[in-house]
mmCIF file of C-alpha atoms in Angstrom:
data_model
loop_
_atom_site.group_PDB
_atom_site.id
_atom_site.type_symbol
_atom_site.label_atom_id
_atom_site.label_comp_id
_atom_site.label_asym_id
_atom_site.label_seq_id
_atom_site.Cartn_x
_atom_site.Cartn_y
_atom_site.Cartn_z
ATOM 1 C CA UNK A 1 70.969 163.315 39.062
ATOM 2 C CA UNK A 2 73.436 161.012 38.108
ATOM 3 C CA UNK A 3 76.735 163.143 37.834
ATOM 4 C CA UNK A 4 79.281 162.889 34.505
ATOM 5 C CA UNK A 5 82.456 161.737 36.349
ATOM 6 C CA UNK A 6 80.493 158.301 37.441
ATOM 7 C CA UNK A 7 81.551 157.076 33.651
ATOM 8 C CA UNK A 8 84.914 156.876 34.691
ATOM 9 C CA UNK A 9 84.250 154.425 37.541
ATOM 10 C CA UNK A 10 84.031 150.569 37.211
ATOM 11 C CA UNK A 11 80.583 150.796 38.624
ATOM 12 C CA UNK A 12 80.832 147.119 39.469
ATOM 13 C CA UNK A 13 83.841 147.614 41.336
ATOM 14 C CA UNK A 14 82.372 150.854 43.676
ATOM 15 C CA UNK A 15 81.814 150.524 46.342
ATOM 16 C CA UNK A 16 85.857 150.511 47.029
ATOM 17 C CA UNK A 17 87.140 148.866 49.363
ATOM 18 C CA UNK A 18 89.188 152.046 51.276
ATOM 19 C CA UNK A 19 88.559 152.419 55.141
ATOM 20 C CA UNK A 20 85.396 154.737 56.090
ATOM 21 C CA UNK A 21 86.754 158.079 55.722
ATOM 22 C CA UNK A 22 90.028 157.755 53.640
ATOM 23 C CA UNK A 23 91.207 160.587 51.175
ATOM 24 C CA UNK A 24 92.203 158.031 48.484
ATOM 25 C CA UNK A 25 88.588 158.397 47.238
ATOM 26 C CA UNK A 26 88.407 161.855 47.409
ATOM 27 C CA UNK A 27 91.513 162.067 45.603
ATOM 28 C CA UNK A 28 90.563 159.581 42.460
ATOM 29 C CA UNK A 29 87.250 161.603 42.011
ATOM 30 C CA UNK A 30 89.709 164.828 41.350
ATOM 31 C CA UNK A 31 91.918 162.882 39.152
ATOM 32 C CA UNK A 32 88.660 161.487 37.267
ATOM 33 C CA UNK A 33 87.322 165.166 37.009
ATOM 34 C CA UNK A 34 90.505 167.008 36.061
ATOM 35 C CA UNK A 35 90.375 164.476 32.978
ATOM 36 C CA UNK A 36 87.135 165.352 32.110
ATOM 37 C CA UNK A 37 87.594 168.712 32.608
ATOM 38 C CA UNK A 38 90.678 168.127 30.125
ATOM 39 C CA UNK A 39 88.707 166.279 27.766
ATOM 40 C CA UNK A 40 90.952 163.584 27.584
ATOM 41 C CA UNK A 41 89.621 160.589 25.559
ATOM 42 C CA UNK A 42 88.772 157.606 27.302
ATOM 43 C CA UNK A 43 90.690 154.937 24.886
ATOM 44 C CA UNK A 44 93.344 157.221 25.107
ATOM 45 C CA UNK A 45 94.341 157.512 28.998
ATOM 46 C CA UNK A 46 96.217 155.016 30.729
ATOM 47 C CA UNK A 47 96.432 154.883 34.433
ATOM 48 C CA UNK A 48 99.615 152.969 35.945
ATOM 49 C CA UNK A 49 99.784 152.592 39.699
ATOM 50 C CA UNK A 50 102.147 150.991 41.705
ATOM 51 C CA UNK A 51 101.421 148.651 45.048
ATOM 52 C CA UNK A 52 99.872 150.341 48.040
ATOM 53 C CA UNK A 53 96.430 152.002 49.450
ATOM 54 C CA UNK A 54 96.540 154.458 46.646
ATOM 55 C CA UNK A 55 97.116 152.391 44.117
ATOM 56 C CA UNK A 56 93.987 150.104 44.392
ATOM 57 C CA UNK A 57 92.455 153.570 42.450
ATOM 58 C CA UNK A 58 93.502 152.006 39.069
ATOM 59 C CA UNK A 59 91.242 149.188 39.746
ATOM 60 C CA UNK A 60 88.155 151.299 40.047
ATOM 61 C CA UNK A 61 89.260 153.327 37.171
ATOM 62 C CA UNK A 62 87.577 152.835 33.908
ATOM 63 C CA UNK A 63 90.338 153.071 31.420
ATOM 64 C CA UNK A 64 93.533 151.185 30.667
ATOM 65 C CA UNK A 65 95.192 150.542 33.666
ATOM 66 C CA UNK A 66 97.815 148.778 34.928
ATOM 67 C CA UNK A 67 98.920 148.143 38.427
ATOM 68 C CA UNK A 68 102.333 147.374 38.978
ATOM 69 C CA UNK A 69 105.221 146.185 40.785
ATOM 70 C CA UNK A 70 105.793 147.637 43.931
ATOM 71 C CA UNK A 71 107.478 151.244 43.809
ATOM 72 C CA UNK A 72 108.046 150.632 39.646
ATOM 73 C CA UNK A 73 104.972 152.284 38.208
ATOM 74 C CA UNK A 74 107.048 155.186 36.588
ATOM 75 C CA UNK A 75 109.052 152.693 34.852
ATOM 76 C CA UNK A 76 106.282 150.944 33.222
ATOM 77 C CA UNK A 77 104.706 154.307 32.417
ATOM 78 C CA UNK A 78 107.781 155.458 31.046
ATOM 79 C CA UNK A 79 107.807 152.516 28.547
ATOM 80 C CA UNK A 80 104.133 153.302 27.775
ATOM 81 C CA UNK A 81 105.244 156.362 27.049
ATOM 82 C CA UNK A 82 107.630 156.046 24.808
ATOM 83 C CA UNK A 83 105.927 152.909 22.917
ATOM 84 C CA UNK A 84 102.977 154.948 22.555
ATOM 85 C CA UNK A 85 103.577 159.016 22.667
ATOM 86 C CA UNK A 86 100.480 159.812 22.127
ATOM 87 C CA UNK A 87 98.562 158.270 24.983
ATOM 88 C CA UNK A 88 98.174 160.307 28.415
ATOM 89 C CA UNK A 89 99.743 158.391 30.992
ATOM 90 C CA UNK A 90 98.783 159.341 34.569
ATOM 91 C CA UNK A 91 100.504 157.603 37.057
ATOM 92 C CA UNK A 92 98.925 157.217 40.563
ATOM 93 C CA UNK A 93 101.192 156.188 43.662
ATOM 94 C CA UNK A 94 101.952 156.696 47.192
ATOM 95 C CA UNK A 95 104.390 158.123 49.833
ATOM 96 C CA UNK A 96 105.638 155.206 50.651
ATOM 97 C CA UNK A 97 105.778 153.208 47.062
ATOM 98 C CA UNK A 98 106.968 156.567 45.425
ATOM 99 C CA UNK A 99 109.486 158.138 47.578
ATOM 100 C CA UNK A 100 110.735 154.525 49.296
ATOM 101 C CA UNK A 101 110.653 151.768 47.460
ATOM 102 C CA UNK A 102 110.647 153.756 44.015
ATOM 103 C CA UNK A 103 112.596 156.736 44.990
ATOM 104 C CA UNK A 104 115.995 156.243 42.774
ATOM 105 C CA UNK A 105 112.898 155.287 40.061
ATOM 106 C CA UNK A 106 111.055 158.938 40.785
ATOM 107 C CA UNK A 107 113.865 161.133 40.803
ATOM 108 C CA UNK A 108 115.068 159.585 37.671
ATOM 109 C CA UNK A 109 111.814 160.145 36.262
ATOM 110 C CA UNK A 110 111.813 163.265 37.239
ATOM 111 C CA UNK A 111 115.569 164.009 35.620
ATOM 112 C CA UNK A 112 114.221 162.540 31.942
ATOM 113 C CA UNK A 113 111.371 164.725 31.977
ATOM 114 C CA UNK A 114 109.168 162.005 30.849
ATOM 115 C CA UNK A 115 105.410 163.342 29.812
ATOM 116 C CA UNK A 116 104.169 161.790 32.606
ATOM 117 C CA UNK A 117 101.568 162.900 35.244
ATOM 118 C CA UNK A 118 102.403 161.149 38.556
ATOM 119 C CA UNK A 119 99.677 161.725 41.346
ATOM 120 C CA UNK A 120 101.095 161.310 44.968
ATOM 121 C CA UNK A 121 98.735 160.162 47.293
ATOM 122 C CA UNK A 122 100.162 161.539 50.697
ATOM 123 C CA UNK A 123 98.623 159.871 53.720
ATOM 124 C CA UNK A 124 101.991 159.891 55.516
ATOM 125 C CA UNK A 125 102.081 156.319 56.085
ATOM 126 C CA UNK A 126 102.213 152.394 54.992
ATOM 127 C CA UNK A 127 98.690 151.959 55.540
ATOM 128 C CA UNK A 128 97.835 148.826 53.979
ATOM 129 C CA UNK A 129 100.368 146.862 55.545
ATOM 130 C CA UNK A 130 99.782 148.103 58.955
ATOM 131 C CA UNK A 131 100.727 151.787 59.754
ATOM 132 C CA UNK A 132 104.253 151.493 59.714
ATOM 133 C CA UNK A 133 106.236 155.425 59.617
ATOM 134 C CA UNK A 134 107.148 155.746 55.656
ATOM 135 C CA UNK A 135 109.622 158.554 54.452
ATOM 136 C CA UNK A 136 106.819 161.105 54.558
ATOM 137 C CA UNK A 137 105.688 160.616 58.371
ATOM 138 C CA UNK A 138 106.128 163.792 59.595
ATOM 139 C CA UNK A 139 108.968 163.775 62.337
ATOM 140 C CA UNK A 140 107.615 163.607 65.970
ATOM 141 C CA UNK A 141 104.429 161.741 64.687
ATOM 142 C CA UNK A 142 103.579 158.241 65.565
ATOM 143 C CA UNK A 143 103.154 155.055 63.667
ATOM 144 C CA UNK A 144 103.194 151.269 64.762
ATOM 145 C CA UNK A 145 107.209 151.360 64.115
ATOM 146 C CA UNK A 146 107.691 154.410 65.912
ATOM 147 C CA UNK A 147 105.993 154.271 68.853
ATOM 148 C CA UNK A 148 107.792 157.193 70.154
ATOM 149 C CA UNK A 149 107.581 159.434 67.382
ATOM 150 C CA UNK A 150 109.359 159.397 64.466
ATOM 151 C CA UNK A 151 113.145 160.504 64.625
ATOM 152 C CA UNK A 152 113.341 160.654 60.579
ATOM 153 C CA UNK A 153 112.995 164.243 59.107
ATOM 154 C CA UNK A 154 110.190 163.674 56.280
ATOM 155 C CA UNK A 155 110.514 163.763 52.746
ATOM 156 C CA UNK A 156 109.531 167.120 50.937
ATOM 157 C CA UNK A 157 108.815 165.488 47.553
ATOM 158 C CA UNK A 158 107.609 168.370 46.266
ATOM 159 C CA UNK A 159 110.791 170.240 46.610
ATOM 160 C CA UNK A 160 112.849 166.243 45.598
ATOM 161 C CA UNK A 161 110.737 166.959 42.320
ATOM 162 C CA UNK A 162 112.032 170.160 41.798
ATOM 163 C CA UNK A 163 115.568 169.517 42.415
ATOM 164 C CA UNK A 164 115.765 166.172 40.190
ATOM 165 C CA UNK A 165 114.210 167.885 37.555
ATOM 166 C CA UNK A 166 110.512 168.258 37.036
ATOM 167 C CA UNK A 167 109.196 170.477 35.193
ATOM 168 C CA UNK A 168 105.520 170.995 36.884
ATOM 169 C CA UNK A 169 105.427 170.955 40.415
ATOM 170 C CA UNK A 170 102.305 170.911 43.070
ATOM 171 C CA UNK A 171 100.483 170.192 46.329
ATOM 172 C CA UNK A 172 97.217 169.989 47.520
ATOM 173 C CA UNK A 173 94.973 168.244 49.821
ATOM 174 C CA UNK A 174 91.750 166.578 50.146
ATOM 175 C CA UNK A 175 90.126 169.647 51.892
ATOM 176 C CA UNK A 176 91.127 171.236 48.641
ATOM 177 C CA UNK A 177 89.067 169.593 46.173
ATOM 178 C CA UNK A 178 88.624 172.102 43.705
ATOM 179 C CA UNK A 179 92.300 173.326 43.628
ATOM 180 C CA UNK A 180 93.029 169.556 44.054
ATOM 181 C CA UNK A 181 91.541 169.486 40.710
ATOM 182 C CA UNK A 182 92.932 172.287 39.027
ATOM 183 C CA UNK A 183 96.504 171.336 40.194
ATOM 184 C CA UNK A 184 96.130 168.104 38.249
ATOM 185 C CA UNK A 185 94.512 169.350 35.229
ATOM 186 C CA UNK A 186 97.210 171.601 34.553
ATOM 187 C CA UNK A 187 99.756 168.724 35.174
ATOM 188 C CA UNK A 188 98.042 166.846 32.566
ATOM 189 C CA UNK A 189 98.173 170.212 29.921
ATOM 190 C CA UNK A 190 102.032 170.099 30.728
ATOM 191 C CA UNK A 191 104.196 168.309 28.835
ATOM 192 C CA UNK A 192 107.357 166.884 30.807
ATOM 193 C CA UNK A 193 107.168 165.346 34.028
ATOM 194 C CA UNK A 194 104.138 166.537 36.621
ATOM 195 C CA UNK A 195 104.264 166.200 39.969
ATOM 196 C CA UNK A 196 101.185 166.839 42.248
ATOM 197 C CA UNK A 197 101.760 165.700 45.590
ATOM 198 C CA UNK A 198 97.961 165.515 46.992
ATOM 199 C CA UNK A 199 98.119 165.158 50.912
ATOM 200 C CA UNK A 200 95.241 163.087 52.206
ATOM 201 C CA UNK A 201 93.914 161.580 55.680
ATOM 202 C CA UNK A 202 94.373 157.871 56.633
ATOM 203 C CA UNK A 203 92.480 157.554 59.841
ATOM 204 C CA UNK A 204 92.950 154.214 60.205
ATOM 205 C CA UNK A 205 96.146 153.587 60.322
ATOM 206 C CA UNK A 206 97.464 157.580 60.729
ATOM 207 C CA UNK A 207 94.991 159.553 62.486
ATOM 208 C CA UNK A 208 94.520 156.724 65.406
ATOM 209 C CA UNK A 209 97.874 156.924 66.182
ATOM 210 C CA UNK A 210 97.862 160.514 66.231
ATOM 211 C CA UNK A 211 94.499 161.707 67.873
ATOM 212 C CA UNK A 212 93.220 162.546 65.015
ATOM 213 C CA UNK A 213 91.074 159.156 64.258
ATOM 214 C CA UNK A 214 88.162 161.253 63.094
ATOM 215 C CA UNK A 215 87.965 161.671 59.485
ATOM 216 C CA UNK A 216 86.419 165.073 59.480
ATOM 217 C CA UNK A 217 89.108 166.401 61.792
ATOM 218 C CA UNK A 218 92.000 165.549 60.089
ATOM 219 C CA UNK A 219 90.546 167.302 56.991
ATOM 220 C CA UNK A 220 90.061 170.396 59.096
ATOM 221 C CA UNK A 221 93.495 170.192 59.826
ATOM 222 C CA UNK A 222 94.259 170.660 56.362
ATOM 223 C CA UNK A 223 92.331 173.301 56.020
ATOM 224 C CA UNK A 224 93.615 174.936 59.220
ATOM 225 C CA UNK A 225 97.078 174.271 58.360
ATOM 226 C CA UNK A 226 97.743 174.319 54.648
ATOM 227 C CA UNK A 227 98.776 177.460 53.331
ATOM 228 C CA UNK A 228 98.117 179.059 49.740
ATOM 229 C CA UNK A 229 101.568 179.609 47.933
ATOM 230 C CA UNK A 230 101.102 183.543 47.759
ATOM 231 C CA UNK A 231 100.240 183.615 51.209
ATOM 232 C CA UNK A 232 103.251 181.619 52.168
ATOM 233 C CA UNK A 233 105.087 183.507 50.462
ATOM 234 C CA UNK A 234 104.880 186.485 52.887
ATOM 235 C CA UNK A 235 104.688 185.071 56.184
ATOM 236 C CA UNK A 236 107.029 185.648 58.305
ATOM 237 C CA UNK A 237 109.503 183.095 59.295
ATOM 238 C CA UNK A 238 108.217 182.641 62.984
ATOM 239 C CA UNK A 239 104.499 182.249 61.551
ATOM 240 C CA UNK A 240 105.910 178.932 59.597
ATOM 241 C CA UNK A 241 105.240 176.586 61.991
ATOM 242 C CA UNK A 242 106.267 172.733 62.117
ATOM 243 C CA UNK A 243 102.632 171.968 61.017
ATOM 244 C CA UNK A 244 101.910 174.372 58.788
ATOM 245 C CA UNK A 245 102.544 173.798 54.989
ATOM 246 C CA UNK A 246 102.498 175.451 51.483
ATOM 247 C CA UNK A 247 100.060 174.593 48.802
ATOM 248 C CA UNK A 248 99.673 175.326 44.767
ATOM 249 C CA UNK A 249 101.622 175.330 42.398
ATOM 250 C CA UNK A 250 105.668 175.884 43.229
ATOM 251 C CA UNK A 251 107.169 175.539 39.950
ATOM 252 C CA UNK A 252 106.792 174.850 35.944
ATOM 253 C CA UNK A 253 108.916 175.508 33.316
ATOM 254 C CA UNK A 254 108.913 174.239 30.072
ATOM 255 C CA UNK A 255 111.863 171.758 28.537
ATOM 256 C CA UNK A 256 112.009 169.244 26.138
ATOM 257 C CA UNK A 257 110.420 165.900 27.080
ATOM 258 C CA UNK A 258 111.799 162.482 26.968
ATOM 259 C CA UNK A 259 109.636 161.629 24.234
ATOM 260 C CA UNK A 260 111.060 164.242 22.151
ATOM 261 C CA UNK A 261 114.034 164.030 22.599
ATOM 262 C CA UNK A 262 113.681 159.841 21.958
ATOM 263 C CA UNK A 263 111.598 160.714 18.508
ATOM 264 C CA UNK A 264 115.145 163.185 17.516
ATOM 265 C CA UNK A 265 117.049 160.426 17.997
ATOM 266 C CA UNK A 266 115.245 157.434 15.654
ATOM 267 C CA UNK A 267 115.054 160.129 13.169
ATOM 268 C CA UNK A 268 118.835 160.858 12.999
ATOM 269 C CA UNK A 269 119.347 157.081 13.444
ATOM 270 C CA UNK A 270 116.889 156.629 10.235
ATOM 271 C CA UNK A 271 113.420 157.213 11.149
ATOM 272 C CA UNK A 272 111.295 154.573 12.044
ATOM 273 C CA UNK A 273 109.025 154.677 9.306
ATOM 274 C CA UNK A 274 111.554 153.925 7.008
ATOM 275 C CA UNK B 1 62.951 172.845 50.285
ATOM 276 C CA UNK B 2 64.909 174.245 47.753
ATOM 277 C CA UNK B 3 67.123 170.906 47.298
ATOM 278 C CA UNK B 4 67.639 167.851 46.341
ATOM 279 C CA UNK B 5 69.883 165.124 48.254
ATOM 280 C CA UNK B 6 70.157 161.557 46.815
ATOM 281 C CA UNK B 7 72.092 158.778 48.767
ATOM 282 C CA UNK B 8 74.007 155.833 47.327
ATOM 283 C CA UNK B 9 72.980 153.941 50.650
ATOM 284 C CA UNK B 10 75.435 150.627 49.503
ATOM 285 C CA UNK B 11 78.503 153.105 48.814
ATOM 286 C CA UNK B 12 78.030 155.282 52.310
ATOM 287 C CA UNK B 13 80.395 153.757 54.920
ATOM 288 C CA UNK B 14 79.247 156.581 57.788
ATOM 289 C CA UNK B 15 82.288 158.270 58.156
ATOM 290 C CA UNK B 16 80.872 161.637 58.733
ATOM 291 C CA UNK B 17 82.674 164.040 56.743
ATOM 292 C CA UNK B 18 79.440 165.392 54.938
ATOM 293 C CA UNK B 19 77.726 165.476 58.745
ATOM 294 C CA UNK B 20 81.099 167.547 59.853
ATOM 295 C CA UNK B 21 81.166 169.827 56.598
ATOM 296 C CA UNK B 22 77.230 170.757 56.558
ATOM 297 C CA UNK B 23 76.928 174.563 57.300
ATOM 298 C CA UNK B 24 73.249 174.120 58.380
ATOM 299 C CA UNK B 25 73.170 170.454 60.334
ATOM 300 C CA UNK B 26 70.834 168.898 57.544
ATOM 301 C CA UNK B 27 72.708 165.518 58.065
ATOM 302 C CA UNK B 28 73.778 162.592 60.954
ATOM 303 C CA UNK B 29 74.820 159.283 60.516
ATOM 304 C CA UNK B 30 71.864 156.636 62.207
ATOM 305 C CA UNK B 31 72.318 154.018 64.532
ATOM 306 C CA UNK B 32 73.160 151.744 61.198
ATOM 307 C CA UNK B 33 76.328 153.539 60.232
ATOM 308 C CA UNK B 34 75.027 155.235 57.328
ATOM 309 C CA UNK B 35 74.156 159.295 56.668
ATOM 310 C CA UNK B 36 70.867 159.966 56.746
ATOM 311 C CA UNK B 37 69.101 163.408 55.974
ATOM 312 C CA UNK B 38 67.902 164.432 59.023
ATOM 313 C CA UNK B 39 66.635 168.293 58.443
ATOM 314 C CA UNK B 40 66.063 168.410 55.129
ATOM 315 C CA UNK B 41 64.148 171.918 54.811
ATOM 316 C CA UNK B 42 67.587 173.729 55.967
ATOM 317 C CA UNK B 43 69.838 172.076 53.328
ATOM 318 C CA UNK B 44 70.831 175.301 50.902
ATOM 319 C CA UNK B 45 72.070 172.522 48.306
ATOM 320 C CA UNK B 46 75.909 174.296 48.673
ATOM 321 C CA UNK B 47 77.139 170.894 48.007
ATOM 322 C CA UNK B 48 80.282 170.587 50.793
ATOM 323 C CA UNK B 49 79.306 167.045 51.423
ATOM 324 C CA UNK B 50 79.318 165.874 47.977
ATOM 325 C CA UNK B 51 82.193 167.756 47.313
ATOM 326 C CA UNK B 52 84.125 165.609 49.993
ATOM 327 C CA UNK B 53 82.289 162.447 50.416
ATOM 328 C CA UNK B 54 84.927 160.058 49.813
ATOM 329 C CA UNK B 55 83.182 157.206 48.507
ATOM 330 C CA UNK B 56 80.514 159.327 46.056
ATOM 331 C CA UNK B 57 77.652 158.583 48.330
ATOM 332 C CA UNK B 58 75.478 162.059 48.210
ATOM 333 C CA UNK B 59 74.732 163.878 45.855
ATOM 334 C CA UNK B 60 72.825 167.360 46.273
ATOM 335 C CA UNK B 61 70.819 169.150 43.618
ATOM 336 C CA UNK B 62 69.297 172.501 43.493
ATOM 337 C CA UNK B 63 65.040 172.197 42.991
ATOM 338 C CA UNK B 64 64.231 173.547 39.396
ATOM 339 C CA UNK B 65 61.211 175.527 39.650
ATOM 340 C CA UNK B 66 58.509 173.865 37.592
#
């Protein structure tokens, strides 16, 4: 039976053109089912992504979508945004386009509380341009510009989100389908900036650097590793290993948006509609 | 047979995630590179390898009863 989410999809486009066993696809299909588990009209959802892996998604994504400069899709969707407040702009990037090359954009994103949802895809590497470590390689593991390991400590962008100012914050993986989807769909009923950092495997370029170049393994490692938030919660300090890692939701809180705030402001300079 | 498993041969790229995921060994990926159903009376249509197929190549009903 042909399932509902496949009306999202630019059948012409599918199959994509992702590596045999990458999370990226696993990923989009949550985004594309926490929207239609939302209800969220088709004409009325815009998907920006920046340059990367990830960001080919917008291309197989059947609504208005843009794909951007490298590292700048939060800046176009903020425009979109605030041209257009009504439209649900969900924002798909990667580790290295979002916390590298767009960082000073995400954190200030993040500060404005822009009604955005930004999807992370976190593969923990540059994949498409040849494995090179990003700011979310774990430290110790290996990519084609750290041979030895990585001496960087990673990125926790979950907790960078938190401290610059969003105001929904959460991780999951691609093991974690379902709660994959959840965690999106209630970043999408938020209003202020969403985070949802979704970690993912990248065998290609990630896993065969790290013994992990099977697929299926590296998503048992996720599963073996990732921890539910409650859980974490009450572990004991020695039990929190380097590899193991929290998942669900870590923060929301409700403030006013950017949007908001912006609408306030044309109607004490005059209204627009005037 | 209480199931139903369709493939989107074209889409499967034979990466083995639904092979590694399958509770009962009702799948393996053929000399070609692409899944094939290889035990199909133990499949109990629980649906791990759609859930996690990444490029929305199986797809696994449960039989209605006519």
């Amino acid at each position: 039976m042909e399932r509902s989410f496949e009306k999202y999809f630019r059948q012409n486009r599918l199959p994509h053109l992702w590596c045999p066993g990458c999370g990226n696809g696993i990923v989009m299909k949550a985004i594309v089912q926490a929207i239609e588990k939302k209800g969220l009209d088709q004409d009325k959802t815009v998907i920006v992504s920046g340059i990367g892996c990830s960001s080919r998604a917008s291309g197989y994504m059947d609504f208005d979508t843009l794909h951007t400069a490298h590292g700048r899709a939060i800046p176009f969707a903020t425009g979109i945004k605030l041209a257009n407040p009504e439209l649900n702009v969900i924002v798909i990037t990667g580790d290295g386009d979002c916390t590298a090359i767009g960082g000073n954009h995400f954190i200030h994103g993040c500060r404005r509380n822009v009604d955005l949802t930004v999807v992370l895809f976190n593969n923990s590497i540059y994949g498409m341009t040849g494995g090179q470590a990003s700011p979310m390689t774990p430290t110790h593991k290996k990519a084609t510009t750290a041979p030895y390991g990585a001496i960087d400590r990673n990125f926790d962008a979950c907790r960078l989100a938190e401290a610059a100012g969003a105001t929904y914050v959460a991780r999951s993986t691609a093991f974690h389908v379902q709660h994959l989807t959840d965690m999106i769909a209630g970043g999408i009923d938020n209003k202020g900036f969403s985070f949802i950092e979704a970690i993912c495997q990248c065998p290609t370029s990630f896993g065969r650097k790290n013994k992990m170049a099977d697929p299926a393994k590296m998503m048992m490692w996720m599963r073996d590793n990732a921890v539910m938030k409650a859980a974490w919660d009450k572990l004991p300090d020695d039990k929190k290993t380097e590899e193991k890692f929290p998942i669900g939701l870590f923060y929301n809180e409700s403030e006013t948006d950017y949007a908001t705030a912006y609408n306030e402001v044309i109607q004490i300079a005059g209204g627009a509609d005037k | 047979m209480n199931s139903e498993i369709t493939i989107k041969l074209p889409r499967c790229k034979g990466c083995g995630i639904c092979v590694a995921f399958c509770p009962k060994q009702v799948l393996a990926v053929d000399e070609l590179g692409k899944v094939m159903v290889v035990n199909a009376d133990a499949c109990i249509a629980c649906g791990q390898c759609e859930l996690r197929c990444p490029d929305y190549a199986i797809f696994v009903d449960k039989k209605v009863k006519a």
